[in-house]
Coordinates of C-alpha atoms and ligand atoms in Angstrom, one line a residue:
M93 CA -95.8 174.8 132.4
A94 CA -93.5 171.9 131.8
R95 CA -94.8 169.0 129.8
V96 CA -93.9 165.4 130.4
L97 CA -94.9 162.5 128.1
V98 CA -95.2 159.0 129.7
L99 CA -94.6 156.2 127.3
N100 CA -95.4 152.6 128.1
G101 CA -94.3 149.7 125.9
P102 CA -95.6 146.3 125.1
N103 CA -97.8 144.3 127.4
L104 CA -98.1 147.1 129.9
N105 CA -101.7 147.6 128.9
L106 CA -102.3 144.3 130.7
L107 CA -101.1 145.6 134.1
G108 CA -103.3 144.4 136.9
S109 CA -103.9 141.0 135.3
R110 CA -100.5 140.3 133.9
E111 CA -98.2 138.3 136.3
P112 CA -99.5 140.2 139.3
A113 CA -96.8 138.6 141.6
I114 CA -94.3 140.5 139.6
Y115 CA -96.1 143.6 138.3
G116 CA -98.8 144.1 141.0
H117 CA -102.5 144.6 140.9
A118 CA -102.8 148.2 139.7
S119 CA -104.0 148.7 136.1
L120 CA -102.2 151.0 133.8
D121 CA -105.1 153.4 134.0
D122 CA -104.8 153.4 137.8
L123 CA -101.1 154.0 137.6
I124 CA -101.4 156.9 135.1
A125 CA -104.3 158.5 137.1
R126 CA -102.1 158.6 140.2
L127 CA -99.2 159.9 138.3
A128 CA -101.3 162.6 136.7
A129 CA -102.4 163.7 140.2
T130 CA -98.7 163.9 141.3
A131 CA -97.9 165.8 138.1
A132 CA -100.7 168.3 138.6
A133 CA -99.6 169.0 142.2
A134 CA -96.1 169.7 140.8
G135 CA -97.5 172.0 138.1
V136 CA -96.6 169.6 135.3
E137 CA -98.8 168.8 132.3
L138 CA -98.8 165.0 131.8
S139 CA -99.7 163.1 128.6
A140 CA -99.6 159.3 128.3
F141 CA -99.3 156.8 125.5
Q142 CA -99.1 153.0 125.5
S143 CA -98.4 150.8 122.5
N144 CA -97.5 147.2 121.8
A145 CA -95.9 148.3 118.5
E146 CA -92.3 149.5 118.4
H147 CA -92.8 151.9 115.6
E148 CA -95.6 153.7 117.4
L149 CA -93.4 154.4 120.4
I150 CA -90.7 155.6 118.0
N151 CA -93.2 157.9 116.3
Q152 CA -94.2 159.4 119.7
V153 CA -90.5 160.1 120.5
H154 CA -90.0 161.8 117.1
A155 CA -93.1 163.9 117.5
A156 CA -92.5 164.9 121.2
K157 CA -90.4 168.0 120.6
G158 CA -92.8 169.3 118.0
N159 CA -95.7 168.7 120.4
G160 CA -94.0 170.8 123.1
I161 CA -92.9 168.0 125.3
D162 CA -89.9 168.8 127.6
A163 CA -89.1 165.4 128.8
I164 CA -90.1 161.7 128.6
L165 CA -90.7 159.1 131.2
I166 CA -90.6 155.7 129.6
N167 CA -91.2 152.1 130.6
P168 CA -90.1 150.4 127.4
G169 CA -91.1 147.0 128.6
A170 CA -89.4 144.2 126.7
Y171 CA -88.2 146.7 124.0
S172 CA -85.6 147.8 126.7
H173 CA -83.8 144.6 126.0
S174 CA -84.1 144.5 122.2
S175 CA -84.7 147.9 120.6
I176 CA -81.8 149.6 119.0
A177 CA -84.3 151.6 117.0
L178 CA -85.9 153.1 120.1
R179 CA -82.4 154.0 121.4
D180 CA -81.7 155.7 118.0
A181 CA -84.9 157.6 118.3
F182 CA -83.9 159.1 121.7
L183 CA -80.4 159.9 120.4
A184 CA -82.0 161.7 117.4
V185 CA -84.4 163.9 119.4
E186 CA -82.1 164.8 122.3
L187 CA -84.9 165.0 124.8
P188 CA -84.1 164.2 128.4
F189 CA -85.8 160.9 129.5
V190 CA -85.9 158.7 132.5
E191 CA -86.3 154.9 132.1
V192 CA -88.4 153.1 134.7
H193 CA -89.3 149.5 135.4
L194 CA -91.9 148.2 137.8
S195 CA -89.8 145.1 138.6
N196 CA -86.1 145.0 139.5
I197 CA -84.8 143.8 136.1
Y198 CA -81.4 143.0 137.7
N199 CA -82.7 140.2 140.0
R200 CA -84.6 138.5 137.1
E201 CA -83.6 136.5 134.0
P202 CA -80.1 137.5 132.6
F203 CA -81.7 138.7 129.3
R204 CA -83.4 141.5 131.3
H205 CA -80.2 142.8 132.8
H206 CA -79.2 144.8 129.7
S207 CA -81.2 147.8 128.4
Y208 CA -80.4 149.6 125.2
L209 CA -81.7 152.8 126.8
S210 CA -80.1 153.0 130.2
D211 CA -76.7 154.5 129.3
I212 CA -78.3 157.3 127.3
A213 CA -81.1 158.0 129.9
A214 CA -80.9 160.9 132.4
G215 CA -81.5 158.2 135.0
V216 CA -83.0 154.8 135.6
I217 CA -85.4 153.7 138.3
V218 CA -86.2 150.0 138.8
G219 CA -88.0 147.7 141.2
F220 CA -90.5 149.9 143.1
G221 CA -93.7 149.0 141.2
P222 CA -95.8 152.1 140.4
L223 CA -93.6 154.1 142.7
S224 CA -90.8 153.8 140.1
Y225 CA -92.9 156.1 137.9
E226 CA -93.5 158.6 140.7
L227 CA -89.8 158.8 141.5
G228 CA -88.9 159.1 137.8
L229 CA -91.4 161.9 137.4
E230 CA -90.0 163.7 140.5
A231 CA -86.5 163.4 139.1
L232 CA -87.5 164.8 135.7
V233 CA -89.4 167.7 137.3
R234 CA -86.4 168.6 139.4
R235 CA -84.2 168.5 136.3
L236 CA -86.6 170.7 134.4
V237 CA -86.8 173.2 137.2
A238 CA -83.0 173.3 137.5
R239 CA -82.5 174.1 133.8
Ligands
LIG8 C1 -90.7 145.7 132.7 C2 -89.5 144.7 132.7 C3 -89.3 144.1 131.4 O1 -88.2 143.2 131.4 C4 -90.5 143.4 130.9 O2 -90.3 142.9 129.6 C5 -91.7 144.3 131.0 C6 -91.9 145.1 132.2 C7 -91.0 146.3 134.1 O3 -91.6 147.3 134.2 O4 -90.6 145.7 135.1 O5 -92.6 144.2 130.1 O6 -90.3 146.8 131.9

């Protein structure tokens, strides 16, 4: 059974109450529960981790292969726009990953238009709210099946 790790970066623990006009009303737990149901239907084992700390996300990326993870779905939050360290972690482990964002980062402030992860991701999905995660998972599953 394929194993996918879902990583969520800083402030995503506040989903549901955080800027709902931008990020919606669903909590992170709601989002992960729905994603887990989609994963189970696709025969994929899902694990999820959220942290507000850059090093904890990096440690999860480092540990992923050893933990039997086949691919990573990540919403890096604001670390997308700042973290060369997270980029280097993905380059180091060579695991396929999809970057997702709830909001369309390209129609927001200019500082959100660049991500340090996008060019090394298998793909990027932005702007569809929680559906971004579902679409990202679907893309990863198809990739894993095709390999
Ligand atoms: C976000 C977009 C980022 O710019 C922001 O810092 C977030 C959330 C999104 O999912 O739309 O924390 O990653």
